[in-house]
Amino acid sequence: MIYDLLAPFYDNFNSDINYSLWADFIEKIFEKHSKIGKPDLVLDLGCGTGSVCGIMADRGYDMIGIDASEEMLSPRTSTFLFSYVAPLLEFVIKSFA
């Protein structure tokens, strides 16, 4: 899988992305389209190294992050994911195949 090869470099390649703005955008979608208000549990499919999951967990969401690439969720490649401490943050290594 291509992302297994990119995983060690992924966070460096994307260091200029403002993931907080992505989280703001997701929350606006919840506000606009949710009939039940703020969801308790959010599933992030294709979570990569977990940056958005961490931000959303900081904002009070229970998060499940799933990525097809085991390397993206590896402690060798995701310093954010494995340095983040949140009891509501759960990551699943899952193949989409």
Coordinates of C-alpha atoms in Angstrom, one line a residue:
M1 CA 0.0 0.0 0.0
I2 CA 1.4 3.4 -1.0
Y3 CA 0.6 5.0 2.4
D4 CA 2.7 2.4 4.2
L5 CA 5.6 3.8 2.2
L6 CA 4.6 7.4 2.8
A7 CA 3.8 7.0 6.5
P8 CA 7.3 7.9 7.9
F9 CA 7.2 11.2 6.0
Y10 CA 3.4 12.0 6.1
D11 CA 3.4 14.4 9.1
N12 CA 6.4 16.3 7.7
F13 CA 4.8 16.6 4.3
N14 CA 1.6 17.9 5.9
S15 CA 3.1 20.1 8.5
D16 CA 1.6 23.2 6.9
I17 CA -2.0 21.9 7.2
N18 CA -4.0 23.6 9.9
Y19 CA -5.9 20.7 11.3
S20 CA -7.8 22.9 13.7
L21 CA -9.5 24.5 10.7
W22 CA -10.5 21.1 9.4
A23 CA -12.0 20.4 12.8
D24 CA -13.8 23.7 12.7
F25 CA -15.2 22.7 9.3
I26 CA -16.4 19.3 10.6
E27 CA -18.1 21.0 13.6
K28 CA -19.9 23.4 11.2
I29 CA -21.2 20.4 9.2
F30 CA -22.5 18.8 12.5
E31 CA -24.2 22.1 13.4
K32 CA -25.8 22.5 10.0
H33 CA -26.9 18.9 9.3
S34 CA -27.4 17.1 12.6
K35 CA -30.9 16.8 13.9
I36 CA -29.7 15.6 17.3
G37 CA -27.0 18.2 17.9
K38 CA -23.4 17.4 18.7
P39 CA -22.7 13.7 18.2
D40 CA -21.2 11.8 21.1
L41 CA -19.2 9.5 18.9
V42 CA -17.4 10.3 15.7
L43 CA -15.8 7.9 13.3
D44 CA -12.8 9.2 11.2
L45 CA -12.3 6.9 8.3
G46 CA -8.9 7.3 6.8
C47 CA -7.6 9.1 9.9
G48 CA -4.0 8.9 8.8
T49 CA -1.7 9.7 11.7
G50 CA -4.7 10.9 13.9
S51 CA -4.2 14.6 13.9
V52 CA -7.9 15.5 13.4
C53 CA -8.9 12.8 15.9
G54 CA -6.8 14.3 18.6
I55 CA -8.2 17.8 18.0
M56 CA -11.8 16.6 18.0
A57 CA -11.1 14.6 21.2
D58 CA -9.8 17.8 22.8
R59 CA -13.1 19.4 21.9
G60 CA -15.0 16.7 23.7
Y61 CA -15.9 14.1 21.1
D62 CA -15.4 10.4 21.5
M63 CA -13.3 9.5 18.5
I64 CA -12.6 6.3 16.6
G65 CA -9.9 6.6 14.0
I66 CA -9.6 3.9 11.3
D67 CA -6.9 3.8 8.6
A68 CA -6.1 1.1 6.0
S69 CA -2.4 1.7 6.6
E70 CA -1.0 0.0 9.7
E71 CA 2.1 2.2 9.3
M72 CA 0.1 5.4 9.5
L73 CA -0.9 4.3 13.0
S74 CA 2.5 3.0 14.0
P75 CA 4.4 4.7 16.9
R76 CA 7.4 4.9 14.5
T77 CA 5.5 7.3 12.2
S78 CA 2.8 9.0 14.3
T79 CA 4.4 11.0 17.0
F80 CA 1.2 13.0 17.4
L81 CA -0.9 9.8 17.9
F82 CA 1.3 8.1 20.4
S83 CA 2.3 11.2 22.4
Y84 CA -1.4 12.2 22.7
V85 CA -3.0 11.2 26.0
A86 CA -6.8 11.0 25.9
P87 CA -9.0 8.3 27.4
L88 CA -11.7 8.8 24.7
L89 CA -9.3 8.4 21.8
E90 CA -9.4 5.0 20.1
F91 CA -7.6 3.9 17.0
V92 CA -8.2 0.8 15.0
I93 CA -6.0 -0.6 12.3
K94 CA -8.5 -1.7 9.7
S95 CA -8.1 -2.8 6.1
F96 CA -10.6 -1.5 3.6
A97 CA -9.9 -4.3 1.2

